[in-house]
XYZ file of C-alpha atoms in Angstrom:
725
model
C 0.000 0.000 0.000
C 1.232 3.489 -0.753
C 1.546 5.822 2.262
C -1.468 8.005 2.965
C 0.757 11.012 3.752
C 3.862 11.856 1.775
C 5.811 15.104 1.935
C 6.013 15.257 -1.840
C 2.335 14.717 -2.701
C 0.013 13.322 -0.037
C -1.787 16.246 1.580
C -5.474 15.302 2.056
C -8.077 17.541 0.443
C -9.763 19.856 2.890
C -13.510 20.224 3.349
C -13.746 23.214 1.022
C -11.893 21.352 -1.721
C -14.112 18.300 -1.322
C -17.234 20.468 -1.571
C -15.845 22.074 -4.688
C -15.306 18.639 -6.252
C -18.841 17.583 -5.345
C -20.393 20.736 -6.802
C -18.373 20.346 -9.967
C -19.434 16.746 -10.382
C -23.136 17.257 -9.805
C -23.661 20.407 -11.895
C -22.828 21.524 -15.407
C -19.719 23.704 -15.114
C -19.941 27.452 -15.682
C -17.423 27.353 -18.521
C -18.659 28.092 -22.056
C -20.555 25.417 -23.889
C -21.649 25.938 -27.446
C -24.452 24.998 -29.759
C -26.420 21.789 -29.271
C -24.108 20.633 -26.490
C -25.039 23.582 -24.290
C -28.726 23.131 -24.931
C -29.049 19.354 -24.622
C -26.570 18.078 -22.021
C -28.263 17.004 -18.792
C -27.050 17.776 -15.296
C -27.765 14.509 -13.478
C -24.974 11.948 -13.105
C -25.895 8.897 -15.208
C -22.961 6.926 -13.746
C -23.922 7.241 -10.093
C -24.777 3.914 -8.471
C -23.970 1.997 -11.625
C -21.709 -1.032 -11.834
C -18.061 -0.010 -12.157
C -15.015 -2.193 -12.806
C -11.335 -1.411 -13.143
C -8.099 -2.860 -14.446
C -6.766 -2.952 -10.877
C -7.180 -1.536 -7.386
C -4.521 -0.371 -4.983
C -6.192 -2.500 -2.295
C -9.650 -3.491 -1.104
C -10.385 -0.029 0.288
C -10.222 1.652 -3.120
C -12.708 -0.286 -5.261
C -13.970 0.963 -8.624
C -17.468 1.342 -7.153
C -16.166 4.160 -4.942
C -15.832 6.415 -8.001
C -19.562 6.226 -8.812
C -21.098 6.150 -5.330
C -21.820 9.881 -5.087
C -19.488 10.212 -2.090
C -16.464 12.455 -2.608
C -14.860 11.020 0.503
C -14.323 7.641 -1.163
C -12.231 6.929 -4.220
C -10.937 4.407 -6.714
C -7.190 4.015 -6.833
C -5.250 1.770 -9.206
C -1.989 -0.124 -9.094
C 1.169 1.923 -9.643
C 1.701 1.183 -13.342
C 0.559 2.147 -16.840
C -1.870 1.690 -18.474
C -4.893 1.445 -16.145
C -8.613 1.943 -16.689
C -11.945 2.316 -14.950
C -15.240 1.678 -16.710
C -18.903 2.071 -15.816
C -21.955 0.289 -17.203
C -24.597 2.963 -17.864
C -27.315 0.300 -17.946
C -28.261 0.814 -21.576
C -27.191 2.706 -24.669
C -26.963 6.433 -23.949
C -25.722 9.471 -25.828
C -22.958 10.969 -23.718
C -22.213 14.679 -23.998
C -19.952 15.372 -21.023
C -17.660 13.611 -18.549
C -16.450 15.175 -15.286
C -13.402 13.671 -13.572
C -12.751 14.484 -9.921
C -9.104 13.500 -9.566
C -7.372 12.907 -6.277
C -3.739 14.065 -6.089
C -2.671 10.978 -8.093
C -4.104 11.948 -11.479
C -3.648 11.131 -15.166
C -1.362 13.189 -17.355
C -2.532 11.367 -20.480
C -5.808 9.517 -20.862
C -8.623 8.689 -23.256
C -12.384 8.648 -22.709
C -13.931 5.759 -24.618
C -17.413 4.387 -25.316
C -18.526 0.862 -26.179
C -21.763 -0.919 -26.983
C -20.581 -4.262 -25.588
C -17.742 -3.557 -23.148
C -15.206 -5.071 -25.586
C -14.906 -2.851 -28.665
C -14.028 0.736 -27.741
C -14.233 4.092 -29.560
C -12.238 7.048 -28.251
C -14.411 10.172 -27.932
C -11.966 12.438 -26.057
C -8.281 12.380 -25.187
C -5.518 14.520 -23.729
C -1.787 14.346 -23.031
C -1.805 17.429 -20.800
C -4.180 16.509 -18.005
C -3.973 18.982 -15.126
C -5.701 17.018 -12.345
C -8.262 18.473 -9.972
C -11.710 18.631 -11.548
C -11.583 18.161 -15.308
C -14.656 18.561 -17.511
C -14.537 17.014 -20.987
C -17.131 17.650 -23.680
C -17.671 14.466 -25.666
C -20.021 13.219 -28.344
C -20.847 9.558 -28.714
C -23.237 6.748 -27.892
C -22.627 3.599 -25.876
C -23.641 1.556 -22.887
C -20.155 1.408 -21.378
C -17.835 4.350 -20.694
C -14.149 3.897 -19.920
C -11.435 6.262 -18.746
C -8.194 4.762 -20.070
C -5.075 6.212 -18.478
C -1.759 5.878 -20.316
C 0.556 8.220 -18.384
C 0.464 8.926 -14.651
C 1.317 12.346 -13.268
C 2.925 10.853 -10.142
C 4.726 7.692 -9.113
C 1.471 6.417 -7.642
C -1.545 5.032 -9.489
C -4.610 6.728 -10.926
C -7.087 7.915 -8.319
C -10.604 9.305 -8.833
C -12.888 10.650 -6.142
C -15.800 10.623 -8.562
C -16.586 9.991 -12.215
C -19.707 11.797 -13.501
C -21.336 11.179 -16.873
C -23.908 13.543 -18.398
C -26.157 12.516 -21.272
C -28.393 14.246 -23.788
C -31.514 12.756 -22.215
C -30.643 14.387 -18.934
C -29.047 11.330 -17.370
C -32.090 10.791 -15.204
C -30.845 7.386 -14.062
C -32.475 3.984 -14.222
C -36.169 3.497 -14.793
C -35.919 0.846 -12.070
C -34.241 2.251 -8.952
C -31.661 0.366 -6.934
C -31.720 0.043 -3.174
C -34.684 0.637 -0.913
C -36.127 -1.291 2.006
C -35.769 -5.063 2.378
C -39.443 -5.929 2.279
C -41.921 -7.377 4.762
C -40.248 -10.731 5.430
C -36.846 -9.445 6.541
C -36.811 -8.865 10.299
C -33.912 -6.704 11.478
C -32.928 -6.615 15.162
C -30.457 -4.665 17.240
C -29.520 -5.348 20.880
C -32.085 -2.793 22.107
C -35.020 -4.254 20.135
C -37.740 -5.281 22.603
C -39.212 -8.775 22.530
C -36.577 -10.422 20.343
C -37.086 -13.903 21.780
C -40.864 -13.697 21.444
C -40.578 -12.688 17.787
C -38.125 -15.507 17.059
C -40.455 -17.975 18.734
C -43.382 -16.697 16.690
C -41.556 -17.243 13.387
C -40.393 -20.695 14.485
C -43.875 -21.755 15.526
C -45.098 -20.875 12.055
C -42.175 -22.478 10.198
C -41.214 -25.469 12.363
C -43.141 -28.083 10.370
C -44.043 -26.040 7.246
C -41.948 -28.216 4.978
C -43.827 -27.186 1.843
C -45.361 -23.969 3.138
C -45.241 -20.506 1.608
C -43.619 -18.575 4.471
C -40.119 -17.186 3.864
C -38.104 -15.265 6.473
C -34.691 -13.706 6.978
C -33.734 -12.857 10.572
C -30.935 -10.274 10.504
C -29.031 -9.032 13.556
C -27.072 -5.806 13.624
C -23.594 -5.916 15.159
C -23.597 -6.101 18.932
C -24.130 -8.561 21.774
C -27.440 -10.345 22.369
C -28.086 -12.095 25.658
C -30.333 -15.048 26.496
C -31.185 -15.893 22.894
C -32.295 -19.299 21.633
C -33.131 -18.940 17.963
C -34.857 -22.109 16.790
C -34.671 -22.211 13.003
C -37.480 -23.792 10.988
C -38.142 -24.257 7.282
C -37.347 -21.420 4.856
C -35.728 -19.368 7.594
C -32.272 -17.813 7.436
C -30.536 -16.204 10.376
C -27.482 -14.003 9.894
C -25.376 -11.305 11.485
C -24.924 -7.975 9.717
C -21.284 -7.444 10.573
C -18.300 -7.804 8.292
C -16.984 -10.521 10.612
C -18.921 -13.192 12.535
C -17.451 -11.852 15.758
C -19.173 -8.500 15.169
C -22.510 -10.081 16.160
C -22.442 -12.278 19.255
C -25.197 -14.374 20.806
C -24.830 -15.399 24.405
C -27.136 -18.221 23.487
C -27.889 -20.648 20.696
C -29.015 -21.048 17.108
C -30.821 -24.372 17.189
C -32.164 -26.945 14.768
C -33.761 -30.051 16.315
C -36.295 -32.605 15.086
C -39.117 -32.601 17.624
C -41.594 -31.825 14.862
C -40.689 -35.150 13.159
C -40.440 -37.415 16.211
C -36.688 -36.978 16.572
C -35.884 -37.792 12.935
C -33.717 -35.057 11.380
C -33.596 -36.464 7.820
C -36.141 -33.903 6.577
C -34.706 -30.771 8.210
C -34.178 -29.017 4.868
C -34.115 -25.417 3.544
C -32.737 -23.193 6.301
C -29.404 -21.530 7.065
C -27.198 -19.831 9.649
C -24.510 -17.334 8.721
C -22.083 -14.755 10.061
C -22.707 -15.067 13.819
C -20.634 -15.821 16.904
C -22.273 -18.089 19.496
C -21.553 -18.684 23.171
C -23.834 -21.730 23.622
C -25.675 -21.843 26.932
C -24.594 -25.379 27.814
C -21.323 -25.192 25.891
C -22.576 -26.985 22.753
C -24.835 -25.706 19.986
C -27.197 -28.111 18.157
C -27.515 -28.032 14.360
C -29.310 -31.263 13.392
C -30.054 -30.823 9.713
C -30.252 -32.660 6.419
C -29.729 -31.242 2.918
C -29.947 -27.578 1.895
C -29.136 -26.272 5.377
C -25.750 -24.502 5.197
C -23.837 -23.414 8.288
C -21.561 -20.693 6.905
C -19.202 -18.139 8.355
C -20.072 -19.062 11.922
C -17.936 -18.895 15.067
C -19.063 -21.328 17.744
C -17.226 -20.614 20.988
C -17.870 -24.127 22.193
C -18.909 -27.429 20.636
C -21.323 -28.292 17.834
C -23.748 -31.251 17.893
C -25.037 -32.302 14.472
C -27.541 -34.887 15.742
C -31.109 -34.439 17.019
C -32.044 -34.838 20.649
C -32.134 -38.594 21.252
C -29.630 -39.242 18.434
C -32.301 -40.146 15.871
C -31.650 -40.484 12.172
C -29.814 -37.610 10.479
C -28.640 -37.146 6.910
C -26.811 -33.855 6.267
C -24.966 -31.596 5.806
C -22.543 -28.733 5.095
C -20.233 -26.359 6.995
C -18.015 -23.715 5.362
C -15.817 -20.799 6.437
C -16.576 -21.480 10.109
C -14.605 -21.784 13.319
C -15.746 -24.290 15.953
C -13.586 -23.787 19.028
C -14.726 -27.050 20.603
C -15.486 -30.484 19.222
C -17.924 -31.278 16.420
C -20.023 -34.360 17.206
C -21.839 -35.777 14.147
C -23.100 -38.808 16.132
C -25.922 -40.213 13.939
C -25.172 -38.082 10.862
C -24.616 -40.435 7.935
C -22.497 -38.045 5.852
C -21.121 -34.531 6.124
C -18.883 -32.112 4.224
C -16.812 -29.379 5.900
C -14.801 -26.877 3.852
C -12.215 -24.173 4.656
C -12.898 -24.075 8.380
C -11.311 -24.739 11.763
C -12.498 -27.313 14.308
C -11.285 -28.145 17.784
C -11.965 -31.848 17.200
C -14.264 -34.349 15.458
C -15.740 -37.284 17.355
C -16.929 -39.896 14.850
C -18.225 -40.773 11.396
C -20.998 -43.075 10.184
C -20.555 -43.568 6.426
C -18.845 -40.600 4.859
C -17.204 -37.541 6.476
C -15.295 -35.316 4.034
C -13.005 -32.379 4.827
C -11.104 -29.984 2.569
C -9.029 -27.093 3.870
C -10.097 -27.736 7.477
C -7.685 -26.979 10.301
C -8.046 -29.631 13.019
C -9.720 -32.176 10.707
C -9.108 -35.865 11.419
C -6.478 -37.584 9.301
C -7.322 -39.440 6.098
C -8.533 -42.932 7.060
C -11.431 -44.005 4.780
C -13.182 -46.397 5.160
C -12.451 -46.997 8.863
C -13.069 -44.414 10.225
C -14.764 -43.051 7.090
C -12.744 -39.825 6.884
C -11.715 -38.314 3.547
C -9.369 -35.405 4.220
C -7.834 -33.000 1.715
C -5.356 -30.512 3.126
C -6.678 -27.645 0.997
C -9.579 -26.754 -1.300
C -8.311 -26.163 -4.854
C -10.496 -23.119 -5.581
C -13.023 -21.395 -3.345
C -14.767 -18.068 -3.078
C -17.085 -17.630 -0.130
C -20.728 -16.753 -0.607
C -21.646 -13.038 -0.900
C -23.490 -11.678 2.124
C -25.428 -8.621 3.224
C -23.876 -6.428 5.921
C -24.120 -2.972 7.445
C -21.430 -0.362 6.873
C -22.512 2.215 9.423
C -26.168 2.698 8.508
C -25.753 1.607 4.895
C -26.520 -1.886 3.615
C -23.896 -3.353 1.333
C -23.157 -6.775 -0.107
C -19.662 -8.105 0.511
C -18.244 -10.298 -2.240
C -15.313 -12.352 -0.901
C -12.244 -12.797 -3.075
C -11.356 -16.035 -4.813
C -8.845 -18.217 -2.973
C -6.703 -21.025 -4.324
C -5.344 -23.880 -2.204
C -7.546 -22.500 0.562
C -7.302 -23.627 4.189
C -9.072 -22.222 7.231
C -11.577 -19.386 7.354
C -11.492 -16.324 5.122
C -12.093 -13.962 8.042
C -9.807 -15.049 10.877
C -6.813 -12.831 10.067
C -8.134 -9.287 9.923
C -10.506 -7.803 7.362
C -11.647 -10.339 4.772
C -10.385 -9.949 1.227
C -12.971 -8.944 -1.350
C -15.106 -6.014 -2.420
C -18.279 -4.290 -1.271
C -21.234 -3.337 -3.437
C -23.683 -0.727 -2.106
C -27.342 -1.688 -1.999
C -28.018 1.121 -4.471
C -26.474 -1.134 -7.128
C -29.056 -3.882 -6.462
C -32.617 -4.191 -7.578
C -34.247 -5.275 -4.330
C -36.745 -7.848 -5.585
C -39.928 -8.119 -3.535
C -42.972 -10.408 -3.794
C -45.049 -9.473 -6.804
C -42.077 -8.525 -9.001
C -42.314 -9.801 -12.567
C -39.646 -11.423 -14.705
C -39.892 -8.495 -17.122
C -39.022 -6.036 -14.343
C -36.225 -8.262 -13.068
C -34.725 -8.485 -16.553
C -35.059 -4.748 -17.087
C -33.133 -4.183 -13.849
C -30.398 -6.558 -15.000
C -30.222 -4.815 -18.368
C -29.712 -1.504 -16.559
C -26.649 -2.938 -14.858
C -28.194 -3.641 -11.459
C -27.496 -6.743 -9.404
C -30.380 -8.667 -7.815
C -31.237 -9.105 -4.141
C -34.269 -11.393 -3.816
C -36.036 -10.753 -0.516
C -37.850 -13.712 1.105
C -40.838 -14.723 -0.967
C -42.108 -16.853 -3.845
C -41.624 -15.487 -7.356
C -43.638 -16.859 -10.269
C -42.016 -16.003 -13.595
C -43.205 -16.303 -17.184
C -39.877 -15.583 -18.893
C -36.289 -16.575 -18.274
C -34.215 -14.406 -15.953
C -31.203 -13.549 -18.124
C -27.947 -12.755 -16.332
C -25.736 -11.412 -19.113
C -23.273 -9.061 -17.433
C -19.945 -10.133 -15.966
C -19.638 -9.978 -12.169
C -23.398 -9.764 -11.583
C -24.477 -10.839 -8.100
C -27.815 -12.627 -7.684
C -28.343 -13.105 -3.950
C -31.386 -14.515 -2.196
C -32.495 -14.012 1.398
C -34.698 -16.419 3.347
C -34.706 -19.154 0.679
C -36.384 -16.893 -1.889
C -38.071 -19.233 -4.365
C -38.336 -18.863 -8.152
C -41.010 -20.871 -10.007
C -41.235 -20.922 -13.829
C -44.932 -21.199 -14.626
C -44.897 -21.913 -18.346
C -41.997 -24.257 -19.008
C -39.284 -21.629 -19.466
C -35.775 -21.979 -18.066
C -35.886 -20.180 -14.732
C -32.451 -18.583 -15.072
C -29.699 -18.435 -17.679
C -26.195 -17.066 -17.194
C -24.161 -15.865 -20.177
C -20.609 -17.096 -20.776
C -19.083 -14.192 -18.859
C -16.696 -13.805 -15.933
C -17.477 -13.782 -12.277
C -21.250 -14.139 -11.910
C -22.252 -15.033 -8.341
C -25.498 -16.955 -7.775
C -26.283 -17.599 -4.122
C -28.983 -18.331 -1.593
C -32.160 -19.165 -3.509
C -34.408 -22.075 -4.466
C -35.705 -22.899 -7.944
C -38.945 -24.887 -7.804
C -40.076 -26.576 -11.028
C -43.457 -25.554 -12.370
C -46.288 -27.760 -13.586
C -45.262 -27.320 -17.243
C -42.040 -29.126 -18.149
C -38.877 -26.993 -18.336
C -36.097 -28.408 -20.486
C -33.574 -26.859 -18.066
C -34.212 -25.022 -14.797
C -30.795 -23.354 -14.353
C -28.301 -22.979 -17.187
C -24.813 -21.620 -16.492
C -23.399 -20.627 -19.859
C -24.994 -21.405 -23.224
C -24.312 -24.698 -24.951
C -20.932 -24.524 -26.668
C -19.543 -21.977 -24.187
C -15.750 -21.906 -24.431
C -14.378 -18.756 -22.751
C -11.655 -19.132 -20.120
C -12.868 -18.002 -16.685
C -10.040 -19.422 -14.555
C -9.111 -16.009 -13.144
C -12.697 -15.085 -12.276
C -15.077 -18.062 -12.310
C -18.832 -18.049 -11.938
C -19.916 -19.463 -8.563
C -23.167 -21.237 -7.686
C -23.590 -21.374 -3.884
C -26.523 -22.531 -1.766
C -28.649 -22.631 -4.922
C -31.166 -25.451 -4.515
C -33.454 -27.014 -7.102
C -36.640 -28.947 -6.399
C -38.984 -30.909 -8.668
C -42.245 -31.738 -6.881
C -42.967 -31.802 -3.160
C -44.739 -28.484 -2.964
C -46.923 -29.571 -5.900
C -46.471 -31.214 -9.299
C -43.271 -30.144 -11.020
C -41.573 -31.213 -14.239
C -38.113 -30.688 -15.713
C -35.877 -32.623 -18.087
C -32.585 -31.325 -16.652
C -32.332 -29.426 -13.394
C -28.943 -27.716 -13.700
C -26.739 -27.525 -16.791
C -23.231 -26.084 -16.506
C -21.591 -25.157 -19.812
C -19.195 -22.378 -18.738
C -15.621 -23.445 -18.062
C -14.149 -23.075 -14.560
C -17.521 -22.775 -12.800
C -17.456 -23.519 -9.058
C -20.554 -25.245 -7.657
C -20.268 -24.787 -3.911
C -23.084 -26.568 -2.097
C -26.223 -27.445 -3.952
C -29.095 -29.854 -3.323
C -30.832 -30.864 -6.530
C -33.871 -32.924 -5.548
C -36.602 -34.741 -7.363
C -39.042 -35.052 -4.484
C -39.739 -38.458 -2.960
C -42.418 -37.124 -0.585
C -44.860 -34.243 -0.318
C -47.495 -33.210 -2.859
C -47.241 -33.922 -6.578
C -44.948 -36.930 -6.207
C -44.877 -40.039 -8.387
C -42.898 -41.703 -11.165
C -45.026 -39.947 -13.792
C -46.226 -37.035 -11.659
C -42.936 -35.207 -11.084
C -40.726 -36.600 -13.862
C -37.146 -35.348 -14.192
C -34.428 -37.201 -16.083
C -31.200 -35.492 -15.012
C -30.060 -33.648 -11.910
C -26.755 -32.022 -12.904
C -25.155 -32.120 -16.360
C -21.661 -30.629 -16.678
C -20.366 -29.841 -20.161
C -17.853 -27.133 -19.265
C -14.190 -27.890 -18.663
C -12.372 -27.380 -15.342
C -15.592 -27.283 -13.308
C -15.244 -27.860 -9.556
C -18.050 -29.064 -7.274
C -17.609 -28.786 -3.509
C -20.564 -30.216 -1.616
C -22.759 -31.873 -4.239
C -26.100 -33.349 -3.154
C -28.253 -34.759 -5.993
C -31.113 -37.228 -5.515
C -33.875 -39.339 -7.085
C -33.645 -38.620 -10.822
C -34.995 -41.044 -13.382
C -31.745 -41.263 -15.356
C -28.299 -39.934 -14.361
C -28.297 -37.873 -11.192
C -24.961 -36.425 -12.330
C -23.596 -36.670 -15.871
C -20.153 -35.167 -16.454
C -18.953 -34.509 -20.002
C -16.386 -31.725 -19.465
C -12.678 -32.300 -19.080
C -10.707 -31.951 -15.842
C -13.782 -31.877 -13.649
C -13.405 -32.330 -9.894
C -15.884 -33.163 -7.151
C -15.204 -33.040 -3.424
C -18.092 -34.789 -1.628
C -21.137 -36.243 -3.343
C -24.294 -37.522 -1.631
C -26.992 -39.330 -3.561
C -30.093 -41.465 -3.278
C -31.342 -43.288 -6.362
C -35.027 -42.668 -7.189
C -37.130 -44.548 -4.630
C -40.201 -44.873 -6.801
C -39.003 -46.812 -9.860
C -41.921 -49.186 -10.530
C -39.799 -52.142 -11.671
C -36.445 -53.208 -13.107
C -37.467 -52.413 -16.679
C -38.240 -48.793 -15.793
C -34.589 -48.061 -15.028
C -32.915 -50.334 -17.574
C -30.144 -48.405 -19.377
C -29.507 -50.482 -22.473
C -27.595 -53.536 -21.299
C -26.881 -51.910 -17.939
C -29.115 -52.446 -14.915
C -29.914 -48.965 -13.651
C -28.631 -45.487 -14.460
C -25.514 -44.662 -12.446
C -25.799 -41.983 -9.779
C -22.605 -40.378 -11.093
C -21.611 -40.885 -14.722
C -18.396 -39.633 -16.333
C -18.776 -39.851 -20.106
C -16.585 -42.245 -22.049
C -15.077 -39.359 -24.038
C -13.620 -37.715 -20.912
C -9.876 -38.197 -20.330
C -9.356 -36.404 -17.022
C -11.625 -36.350 -13.952
C -11.067 -36.686 -10.204
C -13.438 -37.035 -7.263
C -13.214 -37.628 -3.523
C -15.733 -38.833 -0.944
C -18.767 -40.039 -2.905
C -21.761 -42.036 -1.685
C -24.899 -43.439 -3.321
C -27.808 -45.181 -1.559
C -30.699 -47.214 -2.933
C -34.111 -47.594 -1.333
C -36.511 -49.015 -3.937
C -39.724 -48.775 -1.986
C -42.020 -49.799 -4.856
C -40.007 -52.854 -5.975
C -37.302 -53.986 -3.525
C -36.081 -56.642 -6.005
C -34.521 -54.002 -8.287
C -30.757 -54.286 -8.748
C -28.207 -51.717 -9.911
C -25.073 -52.833 -11.762
C -23.177 -50.059 -9.966
C -23.569 -46.641 -8.361
C -20.722 -45.015 -10.336
C -19.725 -45.371 -13.984
C -16.496 -43.918 -15.380
C -14.109 -44.631 -18.263
C -11.017 -46.633 -17.316
C -8.214 -44.206 -18.161
C -5.106 -43.018 -16.353
C -6.555 -39.533 -15.976
C -9.730 -40.740 -14.230
C -9.242 -41.020 -10.457
C -11.973 -41.790 -7.945
C -11.207 -41.790 -4.212
C -13.205 -43.070 -1.229
C -16.436 -44.215 -2.855
C -19.324 -46.165 -1.304
C -22.749 -47.611 -2.055
C -25.376 -48.613 0.515
C -28.646 -50.537 0.341
C -31.044 -49.072 2.906
C -32.446 -52.126 4.673
C -32.187 -54.331 1.609
C -34.642 -52.272 -0.457
C -32.847 -53.039 -3.700
C -29.166 -53.854 -4.173
C -25.998 -52.733 -5.948
C -23.894 -55.412 -7.638
C -20.755 -53.235 -7.612
C -19.509 -49.805 -6.516
C -17.764 -48.459 -9.657
C -18.149 -50.200 -13.011
C -17.434 -53.848 -12.164
C -15.312 -53.043 -9.104
C -16.365 -53.314 -5.473
C -18.408 -55.867 -3.594
C -22.169 -56.095 -3.871
C -24.325 -54.802 -1.078
C -25.692 -57.645 0.990
C -29.192 -58.536 2.131
C -30.917 -56.285 4.642
C -27.647 -55.161 6.201
C -27.327 -51.396 5.775
C -23.560 -51.637 5.483
C -21.566 -49.734 2.864
C -19.594 -51.444 0.147
C -16.504 -49.317 -0.442
C -13.734 -48.676 -2.954
C -10.776 -46.656 -1.680
C -9.216 -45.934 -5.065
C -10.219 -46.472 -8.693
C -8.766 -47.565 -10.973
């Protein structure tokens, strides 16, 4: 970092100077303008609140967004080299007539102002080699959606630094038709330590949501930084609880965040669709209880004690997922059949049932599969933690953590987390009743999306076309395509972040519910991959649903970090022909990484992988329960469709810690040739794989291809393969 004070050039601007910059940026300057330019150029700043990106930043405090936030006390600052640029997405094609640059002391001697229709092909509309710094006003004439200031020569040894970048247009620059920011809607409950009746309100939400497995309620419980005493937050269906600090330790409960299974007679296998995030807990009795199944992430948590993953009475449990968390004490899974923990720290781990997988976890047990069934990787190859909402003073922002490679331990334990902040003004805050047309218009304007808790019926695909767009859901916000469209498509662009929402199939068949990249996508996104985190997909359960493929990933380098893709085996609208769905996840992109993959009950392949160099760390699967007979799942000469299929054309693939279970309730005589099917090649490597017959309801003849012992009788005992080939 450059010094903030330097005798040669680092004297901070005073209040009068800052006010002068602000006035210059927000008004048309008094200098002479001529002809049509003088008559037509608007005074409002069309760049304010828009999405800004840059070639570099000096550090995390000087993000590109600071130059378009309307605050002359914040700035963008680049690396100390030439050339550098900053660009802003104006949200649509606009005719630009004037640009005002509010330089900090580190200014550009030579630069160009450029416009582009697509963010790739640029036309220079103004340039200078004698920039003077301070506030510079440049008359320009051109049309484009994207505007870039491209600096070629610095005036100092430091980088380029802008307090503000203002853009004026011939239509007056009145800003987006759809505004960003605003309140968080009726189903987001925000508390601070002085809020009266916190426990009573938490209890009220839990009473409503405890057993509402397929209900319509959606809630986010958000806690401002501070200390909360005597709290026991029981978390039911479609409820998220989170702190609003930048670090978990900013928001402390002297109490618990609890999930138990009293509603289901002590059976935790259906404790789905809920989450806890960004809190520190001092559990009352020293151990917090989080007895969950799928789709119930425990992220960015600090438990100053132990963590119990089993229900009271140690009934059945089938979870689960922890990431970016610190558990000071011991984690006790007890009856949990399988679990995945990523990039965290634990004080100890007591046991494993079938499949416990760790990557990048400090304090994790040593590799020992199958006895005990621990699969342990020292690091996670690529990770980027989920974006989250937080308060910066009184302003809501979304923090987007930076990508890490060879990650180990939490992202927040050593000072301020690495990443960038996006003000809420750059989000369309989606509330119940919003239409797909409005959502798409907001995206086209350059806004990100923040879905507040609710159910959103859409009649057209949500198209995410801009690089680095954030689509973040609160309270398990649920998107339902009503007319057979794809619920969401992501273009083949860098750095899109999808997180925290549920896609529920509609009654009319969708060919694909979520598509990441179009078919044939081929761009390299290794430096800035798209991430899909806590995005869950459901076909049936809440009512009849139909889809051919649930999630299709075509973009290279995509990271799928915790998903549950579920063809329902219980609830409403369930049956072999009532909620049909052939494929869970199909991966066509190269270099795709899945960390925490839960996919269940599809009629053909639950996972089909066609891209090269794919990697999976942890996979949990149940084959479709409701196959009517052997013939219904016959795959040519093969008995049954594998849970996890790597196509014969693939030359390189690696996976760790995979399990598949069968429970053919309609016809227990059904047999599967194997749970996993892969080509036998030197580049294909499968580690720590198991299959299980649940009480003898169907059987597997092998684990992978023709390797591994058959499951046996009614004994619910895994058949394992440590390494294949």
